[in-house]
mmCIF file with all atom_site columns, C-alpha atoms in Angstrom:
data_model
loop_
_atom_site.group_PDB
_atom_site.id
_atom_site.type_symbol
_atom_site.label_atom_id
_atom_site.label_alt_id
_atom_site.label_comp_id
_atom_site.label_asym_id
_atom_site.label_entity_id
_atom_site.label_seq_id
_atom_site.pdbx_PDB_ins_code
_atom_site.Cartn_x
_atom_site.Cartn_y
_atom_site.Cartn_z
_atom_site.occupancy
_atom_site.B_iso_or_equiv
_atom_site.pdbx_formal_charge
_atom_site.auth_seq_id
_atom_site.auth_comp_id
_atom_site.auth_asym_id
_atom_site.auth_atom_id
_atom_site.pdbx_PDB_model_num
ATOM 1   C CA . UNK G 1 1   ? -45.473 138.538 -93.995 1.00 46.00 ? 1   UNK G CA 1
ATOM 2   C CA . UNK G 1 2   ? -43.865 141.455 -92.493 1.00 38.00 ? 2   UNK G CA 1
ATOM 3   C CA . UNK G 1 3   ? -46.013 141.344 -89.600 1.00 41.00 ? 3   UNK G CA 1
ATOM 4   C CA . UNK G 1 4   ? -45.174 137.370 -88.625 1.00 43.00 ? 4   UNK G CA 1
ATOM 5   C CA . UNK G 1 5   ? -41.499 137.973 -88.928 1.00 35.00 ? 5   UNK G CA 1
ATOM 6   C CA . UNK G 1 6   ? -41.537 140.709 -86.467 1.00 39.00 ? 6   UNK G CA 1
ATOM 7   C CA . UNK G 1 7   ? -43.227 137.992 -84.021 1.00 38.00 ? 7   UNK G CA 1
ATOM 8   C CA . UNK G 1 8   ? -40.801 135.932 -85.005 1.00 40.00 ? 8   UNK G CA 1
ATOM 9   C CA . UNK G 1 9   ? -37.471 138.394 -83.970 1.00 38.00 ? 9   UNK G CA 1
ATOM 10  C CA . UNK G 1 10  ? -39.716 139.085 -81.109 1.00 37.00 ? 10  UNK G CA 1
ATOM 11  C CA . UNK G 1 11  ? -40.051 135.301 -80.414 1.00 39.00 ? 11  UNK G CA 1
ATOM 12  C CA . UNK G 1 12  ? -36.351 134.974 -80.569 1.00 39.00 ? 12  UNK G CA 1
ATOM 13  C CA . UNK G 1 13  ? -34.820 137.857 -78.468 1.00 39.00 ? 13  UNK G CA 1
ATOM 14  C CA . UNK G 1 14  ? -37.768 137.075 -75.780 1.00 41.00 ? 14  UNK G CA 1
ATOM 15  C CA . UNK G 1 15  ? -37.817 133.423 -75.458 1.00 44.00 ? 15  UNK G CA 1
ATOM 16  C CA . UNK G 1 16  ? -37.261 132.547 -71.462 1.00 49.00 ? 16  UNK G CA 1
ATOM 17  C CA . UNK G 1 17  ? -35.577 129.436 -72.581 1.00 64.00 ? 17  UNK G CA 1
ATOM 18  C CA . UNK G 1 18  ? -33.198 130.718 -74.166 1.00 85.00 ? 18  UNK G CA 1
ATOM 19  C CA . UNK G 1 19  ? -29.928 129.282 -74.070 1.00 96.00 ? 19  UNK G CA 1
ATOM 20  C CA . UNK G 1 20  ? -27.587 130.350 -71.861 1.00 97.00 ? 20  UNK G CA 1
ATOM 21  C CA . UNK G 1 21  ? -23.769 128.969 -72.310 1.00 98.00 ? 21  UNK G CA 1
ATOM 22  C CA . UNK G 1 22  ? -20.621 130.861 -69.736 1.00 97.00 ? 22  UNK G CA 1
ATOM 23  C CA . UNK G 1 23  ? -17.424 131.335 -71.100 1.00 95.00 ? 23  UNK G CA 1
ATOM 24  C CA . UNK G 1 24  ? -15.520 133.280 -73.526 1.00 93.00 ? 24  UNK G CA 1
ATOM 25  C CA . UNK G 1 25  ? -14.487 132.263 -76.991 1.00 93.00 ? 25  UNK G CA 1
ATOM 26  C CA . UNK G 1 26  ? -10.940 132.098 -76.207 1.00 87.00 ? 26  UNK G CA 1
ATOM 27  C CA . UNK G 1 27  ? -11.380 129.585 -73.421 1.00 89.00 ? 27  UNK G CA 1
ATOM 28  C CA . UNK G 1 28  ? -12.534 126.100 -73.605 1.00 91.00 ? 28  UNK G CA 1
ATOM 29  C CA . UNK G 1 29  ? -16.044 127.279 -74.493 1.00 95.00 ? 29  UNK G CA 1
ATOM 30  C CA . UNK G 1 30  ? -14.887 128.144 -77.913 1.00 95.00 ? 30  UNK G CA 1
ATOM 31  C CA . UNK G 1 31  ? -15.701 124.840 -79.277 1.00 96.00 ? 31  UNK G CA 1
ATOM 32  C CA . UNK G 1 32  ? -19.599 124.883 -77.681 1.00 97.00 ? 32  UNK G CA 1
ATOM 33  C CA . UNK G 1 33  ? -19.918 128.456 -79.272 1.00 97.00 ? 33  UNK G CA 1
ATOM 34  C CA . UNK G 1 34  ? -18.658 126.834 -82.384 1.00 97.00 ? 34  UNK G CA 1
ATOM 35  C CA . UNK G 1 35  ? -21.215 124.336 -82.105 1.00 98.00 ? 35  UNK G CA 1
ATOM 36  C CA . UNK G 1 36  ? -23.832 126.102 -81.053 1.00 97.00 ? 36  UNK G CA 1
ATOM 37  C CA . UNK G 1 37  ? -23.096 128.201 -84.441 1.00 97.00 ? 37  UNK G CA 1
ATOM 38  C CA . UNK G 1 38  ? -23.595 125.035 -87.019 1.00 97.00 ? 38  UNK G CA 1
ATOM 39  C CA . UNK G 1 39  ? -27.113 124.190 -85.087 1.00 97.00 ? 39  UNK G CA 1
ATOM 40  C CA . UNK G 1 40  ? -28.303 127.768 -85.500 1.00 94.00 ? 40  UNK G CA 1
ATOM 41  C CA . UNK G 1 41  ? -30.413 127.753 -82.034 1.00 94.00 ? 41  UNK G CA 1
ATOM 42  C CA . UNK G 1 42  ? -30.714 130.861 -79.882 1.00 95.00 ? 42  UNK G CA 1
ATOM 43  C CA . UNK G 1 43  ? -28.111 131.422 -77.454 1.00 96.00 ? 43  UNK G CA 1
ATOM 44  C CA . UNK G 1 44  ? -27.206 133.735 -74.760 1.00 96.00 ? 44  UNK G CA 1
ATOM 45  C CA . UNK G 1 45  ? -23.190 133.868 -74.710 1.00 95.00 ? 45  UNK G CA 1
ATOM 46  C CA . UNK G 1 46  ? -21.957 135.689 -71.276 1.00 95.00 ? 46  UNK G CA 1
ATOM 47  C CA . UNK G 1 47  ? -18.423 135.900 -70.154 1.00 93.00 ? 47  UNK G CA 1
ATOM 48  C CA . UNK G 1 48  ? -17.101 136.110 -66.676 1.00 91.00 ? 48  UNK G CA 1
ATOM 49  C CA . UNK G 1 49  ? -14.717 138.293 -65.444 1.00 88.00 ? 49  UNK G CA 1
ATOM 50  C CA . UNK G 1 50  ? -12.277 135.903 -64.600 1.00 84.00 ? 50  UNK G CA 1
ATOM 51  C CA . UNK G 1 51  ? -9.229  138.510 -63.261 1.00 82.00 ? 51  UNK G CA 1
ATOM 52  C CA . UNK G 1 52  ? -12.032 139.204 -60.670 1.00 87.00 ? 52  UNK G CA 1
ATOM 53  C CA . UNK G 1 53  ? -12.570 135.656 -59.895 1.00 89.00 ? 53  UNK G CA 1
ATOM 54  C CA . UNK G 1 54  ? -16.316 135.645 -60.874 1.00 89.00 ? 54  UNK G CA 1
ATOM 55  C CA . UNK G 1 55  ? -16.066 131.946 -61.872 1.00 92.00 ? 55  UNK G CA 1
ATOM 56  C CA . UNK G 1 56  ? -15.518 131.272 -57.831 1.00 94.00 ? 56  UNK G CA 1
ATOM 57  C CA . UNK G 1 57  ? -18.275 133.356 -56.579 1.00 93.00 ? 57  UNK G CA 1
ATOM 58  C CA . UNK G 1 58  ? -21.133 131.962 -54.885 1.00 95.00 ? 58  UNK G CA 1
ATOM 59  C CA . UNK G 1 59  ? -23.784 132.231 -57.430 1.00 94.00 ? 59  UNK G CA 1
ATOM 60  C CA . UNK G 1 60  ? -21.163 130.730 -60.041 1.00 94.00 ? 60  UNK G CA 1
ATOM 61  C CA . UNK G 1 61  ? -20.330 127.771 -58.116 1.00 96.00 ? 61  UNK G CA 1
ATOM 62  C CA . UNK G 1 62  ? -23.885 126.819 -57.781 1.00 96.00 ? 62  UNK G CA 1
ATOM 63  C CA . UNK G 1 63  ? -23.722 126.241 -61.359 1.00 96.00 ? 63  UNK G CA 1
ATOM 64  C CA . UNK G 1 64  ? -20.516 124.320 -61.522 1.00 96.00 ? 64  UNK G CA 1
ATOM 65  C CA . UNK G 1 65  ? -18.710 123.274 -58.076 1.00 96.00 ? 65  UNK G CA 1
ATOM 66  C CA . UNK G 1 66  ? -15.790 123.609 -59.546 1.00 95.00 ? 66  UNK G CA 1
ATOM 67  C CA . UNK G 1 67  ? -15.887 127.282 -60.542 1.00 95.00 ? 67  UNK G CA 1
ATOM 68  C CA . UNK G 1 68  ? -14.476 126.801 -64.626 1.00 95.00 ? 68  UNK G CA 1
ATOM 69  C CA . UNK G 1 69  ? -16.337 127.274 -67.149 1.00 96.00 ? 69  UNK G CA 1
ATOM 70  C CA . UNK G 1 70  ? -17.868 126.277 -69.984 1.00 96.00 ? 70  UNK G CA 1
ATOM 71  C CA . UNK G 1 71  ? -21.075 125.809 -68.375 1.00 97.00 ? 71  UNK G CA 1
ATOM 72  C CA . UNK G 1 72  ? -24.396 125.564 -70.431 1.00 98.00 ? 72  UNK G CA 1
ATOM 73  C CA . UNK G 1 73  ? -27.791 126.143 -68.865 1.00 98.00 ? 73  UNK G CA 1
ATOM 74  C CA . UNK G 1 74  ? -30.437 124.899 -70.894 1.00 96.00 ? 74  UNK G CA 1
ATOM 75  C CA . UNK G 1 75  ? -34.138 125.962 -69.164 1.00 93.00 ? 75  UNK G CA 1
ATOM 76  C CA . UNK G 1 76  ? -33.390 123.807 -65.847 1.00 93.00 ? 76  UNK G CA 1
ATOM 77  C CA . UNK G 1 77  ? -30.819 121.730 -66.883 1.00 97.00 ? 77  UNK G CA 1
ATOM 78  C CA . UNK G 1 78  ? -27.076 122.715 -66.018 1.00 97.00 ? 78  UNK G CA 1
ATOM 79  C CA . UNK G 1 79  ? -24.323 121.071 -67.645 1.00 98.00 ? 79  UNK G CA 1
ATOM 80  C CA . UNK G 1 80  ? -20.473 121.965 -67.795 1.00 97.00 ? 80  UNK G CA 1
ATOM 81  C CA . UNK G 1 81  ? -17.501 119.893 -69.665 1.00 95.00 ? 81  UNK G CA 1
ATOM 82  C CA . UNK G 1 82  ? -17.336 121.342 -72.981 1.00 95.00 ? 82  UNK G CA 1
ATOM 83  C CA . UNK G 1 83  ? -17.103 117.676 -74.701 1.00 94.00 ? 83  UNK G CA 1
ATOM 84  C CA . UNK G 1 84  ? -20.123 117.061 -72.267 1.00 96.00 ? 84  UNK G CA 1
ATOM 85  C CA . UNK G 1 85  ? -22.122 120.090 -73.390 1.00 98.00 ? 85  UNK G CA 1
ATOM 86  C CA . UNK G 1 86  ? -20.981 119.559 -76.642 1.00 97.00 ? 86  UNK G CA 1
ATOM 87  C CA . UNK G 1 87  ? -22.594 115.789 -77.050 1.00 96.00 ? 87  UNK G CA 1
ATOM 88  C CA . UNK G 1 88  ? -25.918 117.156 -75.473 1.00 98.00 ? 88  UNK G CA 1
ATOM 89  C CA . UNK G 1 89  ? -25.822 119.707 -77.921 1.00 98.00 ? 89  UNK G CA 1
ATOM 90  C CA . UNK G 1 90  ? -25.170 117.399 -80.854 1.00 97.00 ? 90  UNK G CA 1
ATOM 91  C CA . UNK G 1 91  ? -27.913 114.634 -79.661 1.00 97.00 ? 91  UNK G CA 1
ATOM 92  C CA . UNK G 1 92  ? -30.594 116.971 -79.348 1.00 97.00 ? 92  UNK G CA 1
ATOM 93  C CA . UNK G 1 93  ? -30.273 119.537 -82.494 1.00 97.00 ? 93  UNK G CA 1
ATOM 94  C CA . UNK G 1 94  ? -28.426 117.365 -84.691 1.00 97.00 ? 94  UNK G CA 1
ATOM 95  C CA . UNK G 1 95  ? -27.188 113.808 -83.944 1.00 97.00 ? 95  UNK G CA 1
ATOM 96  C CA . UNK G 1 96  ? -25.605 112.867 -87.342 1.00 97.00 ? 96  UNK G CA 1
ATOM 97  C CA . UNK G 1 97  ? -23.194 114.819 -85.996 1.00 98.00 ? 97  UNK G CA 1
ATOM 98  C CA . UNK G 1 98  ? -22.303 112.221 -83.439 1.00 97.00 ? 98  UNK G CA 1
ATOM 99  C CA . UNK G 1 99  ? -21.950 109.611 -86.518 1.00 96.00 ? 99  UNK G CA 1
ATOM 100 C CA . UNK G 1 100 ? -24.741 107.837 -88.952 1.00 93.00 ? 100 UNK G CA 1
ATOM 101 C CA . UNK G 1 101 ? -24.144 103.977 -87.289 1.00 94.00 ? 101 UNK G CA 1
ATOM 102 C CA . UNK G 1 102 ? -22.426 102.325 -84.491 1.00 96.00 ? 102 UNK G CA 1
ATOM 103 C CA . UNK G 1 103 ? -19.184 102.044 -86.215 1.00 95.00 ? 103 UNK G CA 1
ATOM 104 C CA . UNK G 1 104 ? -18.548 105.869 -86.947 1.00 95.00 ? 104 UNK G CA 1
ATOM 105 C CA . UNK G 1 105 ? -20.011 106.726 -83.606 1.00 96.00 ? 105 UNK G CA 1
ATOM 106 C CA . UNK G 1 106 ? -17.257 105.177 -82.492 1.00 97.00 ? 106 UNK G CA 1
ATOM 107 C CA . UNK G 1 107 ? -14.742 106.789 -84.488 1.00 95.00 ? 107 UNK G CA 1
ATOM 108 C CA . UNK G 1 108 ? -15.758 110.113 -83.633 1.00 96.00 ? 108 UNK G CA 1
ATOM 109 C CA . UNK G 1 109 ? -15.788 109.470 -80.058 1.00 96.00 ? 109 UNK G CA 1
ATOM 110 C CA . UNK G 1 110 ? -12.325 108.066 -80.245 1.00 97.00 ? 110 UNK G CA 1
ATOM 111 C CA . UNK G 1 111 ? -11.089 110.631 -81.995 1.00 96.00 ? 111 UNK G CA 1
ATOM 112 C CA . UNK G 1 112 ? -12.681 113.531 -80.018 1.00 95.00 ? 112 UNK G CA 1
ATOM 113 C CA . UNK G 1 113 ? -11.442 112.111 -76.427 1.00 94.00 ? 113 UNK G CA 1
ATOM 114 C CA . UNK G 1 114 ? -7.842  111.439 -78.715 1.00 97.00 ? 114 UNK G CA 1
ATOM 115 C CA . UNK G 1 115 ? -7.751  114.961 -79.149 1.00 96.00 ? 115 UNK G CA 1
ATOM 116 C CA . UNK G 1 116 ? -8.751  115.679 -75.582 1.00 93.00 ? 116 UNK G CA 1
ATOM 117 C CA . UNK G 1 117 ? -6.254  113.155 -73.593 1.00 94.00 ? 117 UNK G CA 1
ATOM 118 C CA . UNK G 1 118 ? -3.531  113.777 -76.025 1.00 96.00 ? 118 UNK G CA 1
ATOM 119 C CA . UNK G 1 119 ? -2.546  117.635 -78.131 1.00 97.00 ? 119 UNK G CA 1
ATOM 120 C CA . UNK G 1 120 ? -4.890  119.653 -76.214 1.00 95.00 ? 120 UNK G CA 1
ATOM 121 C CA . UNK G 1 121 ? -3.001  119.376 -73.274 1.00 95.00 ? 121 UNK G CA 1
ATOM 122 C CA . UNK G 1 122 ? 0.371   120.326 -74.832 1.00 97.00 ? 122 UNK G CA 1
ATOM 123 C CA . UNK G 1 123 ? -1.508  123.375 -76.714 1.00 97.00 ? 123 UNK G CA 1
ATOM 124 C CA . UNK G 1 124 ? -2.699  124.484 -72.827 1.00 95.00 ? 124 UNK G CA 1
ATOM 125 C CA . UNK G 1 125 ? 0.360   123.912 -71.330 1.00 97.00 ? 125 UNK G CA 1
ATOM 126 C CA . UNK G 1 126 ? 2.738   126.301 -74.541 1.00 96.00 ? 126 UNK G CA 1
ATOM 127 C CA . UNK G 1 127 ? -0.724  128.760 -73.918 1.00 93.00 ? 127 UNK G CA 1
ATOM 128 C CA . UNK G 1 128 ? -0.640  129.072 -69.916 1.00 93.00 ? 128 UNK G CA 1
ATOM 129 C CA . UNK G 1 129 ? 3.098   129.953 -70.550 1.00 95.00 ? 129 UNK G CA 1
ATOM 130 C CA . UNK G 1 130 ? 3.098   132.649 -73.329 1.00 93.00 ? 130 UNK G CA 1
ATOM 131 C CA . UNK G 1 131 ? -0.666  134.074 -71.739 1.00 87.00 ? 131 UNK G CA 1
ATOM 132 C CA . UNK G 1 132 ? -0.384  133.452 -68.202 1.00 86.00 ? 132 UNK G CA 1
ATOM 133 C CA . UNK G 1 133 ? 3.095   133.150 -67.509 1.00 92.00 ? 133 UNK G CA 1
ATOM 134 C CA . UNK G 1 134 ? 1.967   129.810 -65.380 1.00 94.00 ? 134 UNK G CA 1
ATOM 135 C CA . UNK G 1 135 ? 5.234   127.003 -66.045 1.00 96.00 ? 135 UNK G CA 1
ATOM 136 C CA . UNK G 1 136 ? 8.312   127.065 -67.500 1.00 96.00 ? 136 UNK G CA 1
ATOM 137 C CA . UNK G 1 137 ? 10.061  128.486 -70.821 1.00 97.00 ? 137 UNK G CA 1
ATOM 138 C CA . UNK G 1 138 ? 11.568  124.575 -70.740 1.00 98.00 ? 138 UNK G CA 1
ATOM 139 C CA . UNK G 1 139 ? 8.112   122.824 -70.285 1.00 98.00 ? 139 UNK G CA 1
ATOM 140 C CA . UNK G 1 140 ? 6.351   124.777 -73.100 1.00 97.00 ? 140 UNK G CA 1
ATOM 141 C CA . UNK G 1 141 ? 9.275   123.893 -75.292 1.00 97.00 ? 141 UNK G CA 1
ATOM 142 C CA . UNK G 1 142 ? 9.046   120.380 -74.205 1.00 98.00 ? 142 UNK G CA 1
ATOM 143 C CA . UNK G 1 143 ? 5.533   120.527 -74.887 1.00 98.00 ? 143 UNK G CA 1
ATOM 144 C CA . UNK G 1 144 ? 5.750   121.466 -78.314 1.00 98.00 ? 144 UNK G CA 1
ATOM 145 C CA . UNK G 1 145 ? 8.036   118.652 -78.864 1.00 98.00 ? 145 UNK G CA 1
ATOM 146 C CA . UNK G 1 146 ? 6.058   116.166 -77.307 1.00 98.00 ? 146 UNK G CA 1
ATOM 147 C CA . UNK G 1 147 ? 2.794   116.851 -79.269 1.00 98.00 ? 147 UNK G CA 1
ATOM 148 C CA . UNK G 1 148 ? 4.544   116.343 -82.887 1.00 98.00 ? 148 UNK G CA 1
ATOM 149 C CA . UNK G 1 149 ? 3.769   112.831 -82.084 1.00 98.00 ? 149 UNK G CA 1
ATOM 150 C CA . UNK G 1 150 ? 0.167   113.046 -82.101 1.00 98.00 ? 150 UNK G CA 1
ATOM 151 C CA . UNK G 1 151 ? 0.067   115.842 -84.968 1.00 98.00 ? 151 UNK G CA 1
ATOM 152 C CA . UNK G 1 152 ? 2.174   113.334 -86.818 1.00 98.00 ? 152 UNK G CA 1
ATOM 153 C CA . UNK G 1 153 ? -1.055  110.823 -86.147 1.00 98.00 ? 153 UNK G CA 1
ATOM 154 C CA . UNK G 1 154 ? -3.445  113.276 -87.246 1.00 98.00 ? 154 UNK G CA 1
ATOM 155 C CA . UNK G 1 155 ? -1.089  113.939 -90.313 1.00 98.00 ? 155 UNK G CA 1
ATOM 156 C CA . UNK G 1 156 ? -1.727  111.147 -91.557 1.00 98.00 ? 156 UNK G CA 1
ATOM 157 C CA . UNK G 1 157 ? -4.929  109.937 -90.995 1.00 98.00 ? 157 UNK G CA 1
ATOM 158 C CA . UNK G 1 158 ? -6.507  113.524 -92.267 1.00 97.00 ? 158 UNK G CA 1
ATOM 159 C CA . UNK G 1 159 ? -4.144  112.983 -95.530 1.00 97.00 ? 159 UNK G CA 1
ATOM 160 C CA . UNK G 1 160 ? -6.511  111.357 -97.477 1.00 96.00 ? 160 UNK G CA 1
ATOM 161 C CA . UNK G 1 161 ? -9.995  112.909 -96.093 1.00 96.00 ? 161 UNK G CA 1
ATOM 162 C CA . UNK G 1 162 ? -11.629 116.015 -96.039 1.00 96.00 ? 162 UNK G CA 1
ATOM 163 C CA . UNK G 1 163 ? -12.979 115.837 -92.531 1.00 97.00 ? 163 UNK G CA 1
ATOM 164 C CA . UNK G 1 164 ? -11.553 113.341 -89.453 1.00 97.00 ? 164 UNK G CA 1
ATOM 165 C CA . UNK G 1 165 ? -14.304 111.022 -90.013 1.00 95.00 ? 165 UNK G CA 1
ATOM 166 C CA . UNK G 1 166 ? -14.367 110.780 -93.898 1.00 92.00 ? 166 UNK G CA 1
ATOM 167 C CA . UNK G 1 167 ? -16.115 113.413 -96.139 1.00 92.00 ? 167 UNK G CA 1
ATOM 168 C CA . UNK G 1 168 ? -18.830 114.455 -93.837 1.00 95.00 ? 168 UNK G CA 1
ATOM 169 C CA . UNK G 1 169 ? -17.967 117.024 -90.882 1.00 97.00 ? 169 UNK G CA 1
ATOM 170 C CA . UNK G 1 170 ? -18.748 115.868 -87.672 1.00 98.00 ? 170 UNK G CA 1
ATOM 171 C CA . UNK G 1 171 ? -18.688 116.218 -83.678 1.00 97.00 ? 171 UNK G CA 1
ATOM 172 C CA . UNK G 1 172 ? -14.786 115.462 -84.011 1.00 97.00 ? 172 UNK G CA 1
ATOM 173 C CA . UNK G 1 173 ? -14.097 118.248 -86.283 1.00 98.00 ? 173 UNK G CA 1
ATOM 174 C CA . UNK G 1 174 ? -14.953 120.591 -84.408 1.00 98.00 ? 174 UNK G CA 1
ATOM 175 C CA . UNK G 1 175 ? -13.600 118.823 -81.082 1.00 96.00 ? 175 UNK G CA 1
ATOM 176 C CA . UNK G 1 176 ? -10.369 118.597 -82.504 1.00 97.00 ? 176 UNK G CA 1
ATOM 177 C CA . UNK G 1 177 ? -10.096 121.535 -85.311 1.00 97.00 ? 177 UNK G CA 1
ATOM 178 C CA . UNK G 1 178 ? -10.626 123.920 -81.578 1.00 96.00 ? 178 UNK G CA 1
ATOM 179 C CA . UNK G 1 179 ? -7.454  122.615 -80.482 1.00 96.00 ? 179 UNK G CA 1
ATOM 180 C CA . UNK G 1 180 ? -5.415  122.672 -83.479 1.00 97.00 ? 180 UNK G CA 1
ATOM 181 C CA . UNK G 1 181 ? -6.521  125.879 -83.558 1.00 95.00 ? 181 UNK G CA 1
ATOM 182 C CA . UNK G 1 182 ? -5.491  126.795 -80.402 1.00 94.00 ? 182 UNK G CA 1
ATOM 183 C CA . UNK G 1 183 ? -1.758  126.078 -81.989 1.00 96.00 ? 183 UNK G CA 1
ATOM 184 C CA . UNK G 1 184 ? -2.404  128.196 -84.897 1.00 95.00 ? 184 UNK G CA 1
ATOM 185 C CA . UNK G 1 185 ? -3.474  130.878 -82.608 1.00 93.00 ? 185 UNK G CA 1
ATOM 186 C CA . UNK G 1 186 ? -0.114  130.593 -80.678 1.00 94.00 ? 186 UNK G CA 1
ATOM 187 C CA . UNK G 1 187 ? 1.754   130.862 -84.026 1.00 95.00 ? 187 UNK G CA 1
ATOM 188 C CA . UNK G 1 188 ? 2.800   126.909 -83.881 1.00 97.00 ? 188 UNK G CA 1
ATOM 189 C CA . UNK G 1 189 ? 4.714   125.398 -86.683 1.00 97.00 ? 189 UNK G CA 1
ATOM 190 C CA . UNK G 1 190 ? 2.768   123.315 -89.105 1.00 98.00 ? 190 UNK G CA 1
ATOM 191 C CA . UNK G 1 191 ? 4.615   123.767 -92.246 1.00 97.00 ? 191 UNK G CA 1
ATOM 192 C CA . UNK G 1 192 ? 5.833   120.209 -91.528 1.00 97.00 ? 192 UNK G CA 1
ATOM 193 C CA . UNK G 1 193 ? 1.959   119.090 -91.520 1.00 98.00 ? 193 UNK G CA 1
ATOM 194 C CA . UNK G 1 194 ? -0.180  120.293 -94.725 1.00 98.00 ? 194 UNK G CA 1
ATOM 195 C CA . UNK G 1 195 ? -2.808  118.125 -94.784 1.00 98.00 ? 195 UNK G CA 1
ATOM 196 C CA . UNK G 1 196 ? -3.930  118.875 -91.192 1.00 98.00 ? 196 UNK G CA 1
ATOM 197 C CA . UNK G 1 197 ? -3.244  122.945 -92.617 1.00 98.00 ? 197 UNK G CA 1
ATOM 198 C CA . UNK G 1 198 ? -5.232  122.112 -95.518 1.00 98.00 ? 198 UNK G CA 1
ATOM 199 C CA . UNK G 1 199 ? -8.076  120.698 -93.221 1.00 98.00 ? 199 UNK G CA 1
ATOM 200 C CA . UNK G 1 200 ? -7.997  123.616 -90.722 1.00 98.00 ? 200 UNK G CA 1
ATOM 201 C CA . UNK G 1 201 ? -8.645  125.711 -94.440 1.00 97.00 ? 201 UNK G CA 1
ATOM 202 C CA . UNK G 1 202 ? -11.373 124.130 -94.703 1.00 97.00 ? 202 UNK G CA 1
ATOM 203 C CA . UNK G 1 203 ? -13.327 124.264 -91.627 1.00 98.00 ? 203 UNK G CA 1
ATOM 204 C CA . UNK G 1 204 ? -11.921 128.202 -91.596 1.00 96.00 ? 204 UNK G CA 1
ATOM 205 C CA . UNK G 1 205 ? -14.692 128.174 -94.475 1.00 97.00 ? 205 UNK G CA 1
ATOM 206 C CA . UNK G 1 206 ? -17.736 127.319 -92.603 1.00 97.00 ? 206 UNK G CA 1
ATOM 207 C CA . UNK G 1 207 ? -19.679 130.336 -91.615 1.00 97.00 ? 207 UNK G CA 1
ATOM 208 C CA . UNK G 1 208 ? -19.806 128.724 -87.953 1.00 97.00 ? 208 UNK G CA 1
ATOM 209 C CA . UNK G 1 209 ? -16.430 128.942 -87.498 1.00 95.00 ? 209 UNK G CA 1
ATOM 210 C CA . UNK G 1 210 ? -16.043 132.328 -89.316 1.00 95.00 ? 210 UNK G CA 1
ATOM 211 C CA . UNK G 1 211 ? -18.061 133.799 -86.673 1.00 94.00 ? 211 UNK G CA 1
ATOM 212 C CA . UNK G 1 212 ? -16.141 132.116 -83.984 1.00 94.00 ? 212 UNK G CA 1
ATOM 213 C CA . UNK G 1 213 ? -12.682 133.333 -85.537 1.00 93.00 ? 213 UNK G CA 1
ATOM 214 C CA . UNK G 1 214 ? -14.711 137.597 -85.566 1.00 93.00 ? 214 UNK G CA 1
ATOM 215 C CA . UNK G 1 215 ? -15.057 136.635 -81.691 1.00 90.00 ? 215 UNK G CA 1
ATOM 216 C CA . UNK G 1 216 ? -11.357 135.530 -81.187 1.00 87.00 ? 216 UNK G CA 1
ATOM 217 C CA . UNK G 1 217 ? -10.399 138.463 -83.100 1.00 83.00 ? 217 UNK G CA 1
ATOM 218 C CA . UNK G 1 218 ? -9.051  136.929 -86.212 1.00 77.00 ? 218 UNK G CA 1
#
């Protein structure tokens, strides 16, 4: 026994197919490192030193033209867009994640590319201020007023479920749950929102996102 689960670490630390995903936790490839946590496959996780501009150097932009990252190389197959990577992921290791029939699939996807369109980029634009000086003290303030909205949406629809697409956790938890997160990780407000603080408590719970949290440093 001892003998075939040496093999097997060996298998696992030496396996050229490996996969390989760019980006840091605290960037938009949290939410693939997230995923790639729940499906328990191998990974490689390496970070670019982005004060140095390695995302824009040649070999980089081979991999994605337009030198950002996430970008996930799986054997020969290059993808970036962390909801892209993020569906591949999901389809091949574990597609219930993506919804059970037509109807949910639908759901999820709307409520994944709601979260994308609509609070992410408020959370990016209060984060580029306070991290990256990049804007205005006015437009982050803005910004936090203009995404109470859309966390009065979520509000309510998460008030009476345990995860966005009913009592199973899905591709849209995590798409989403990365975002809100991102406002909890800027010390955002949501004392006037307890159900979607209530949710976030419970995906905090999920050893996937526990190890994500030890990488952000939280």
């Amino acid at each position: 026994v001892f003998e075939c689960f040496c093999y097997a670490r060996l298998f696992y630390y030496c396996c050229d197919d490996m996969i390989t995903l760019y980006g840091s936790a605290n960037s938009s490839a949290g939410k693939c490192i997230w995923l790639l946590e729940e499906l328990n496959v191998p990974y490689e996780q390496k970070e670019l030193n982005m004060k140095m501009k390695e995302q824009k150097s040649e070999w980089f932009l081979k991999l994605n033209p337009n030198g950002k990252v996430p970008v996930l190389v799986d054997e020969e197959f290059v993808l970036w867009e962390s909801f892209a990577i993020n569906q591949y992921m999901a389809e091949k290791y574990r597609p219930e994640l993506l919804g059970r029939t037509i109807e949910e699939k639908a759901r999820i996807s709307q409520w994944t590319w709601w979260g994308a369109l609509h609070p992410q980029q408020y959370f990016e634009t209060i984060l580029l201020f306070v991290m990256y000086s990049v804007g205005t003290q006015a437009e982050a303030i803005k910004a936090g007023e203009d995404v109470k909205p859309y966390l009065k949406t979520l509000e309510a629809h998460i008030a009476d479920k345990d995860f966005i697409a009913g009592k199973e956790f899905t591709l849209a938890d995590i798409s989403i749950g990365s975002i809100i997160n991102l406002g909890f990780g800027l010390n955002y407000d949501f004392s006037e929102y307890p159900s979607i603080t209530a949710w976030m408590g419970r995906l905090k719970t999920r050893p996937a996102m526990i190890s994500l949290l030890a990488k952000l440093g939280r």
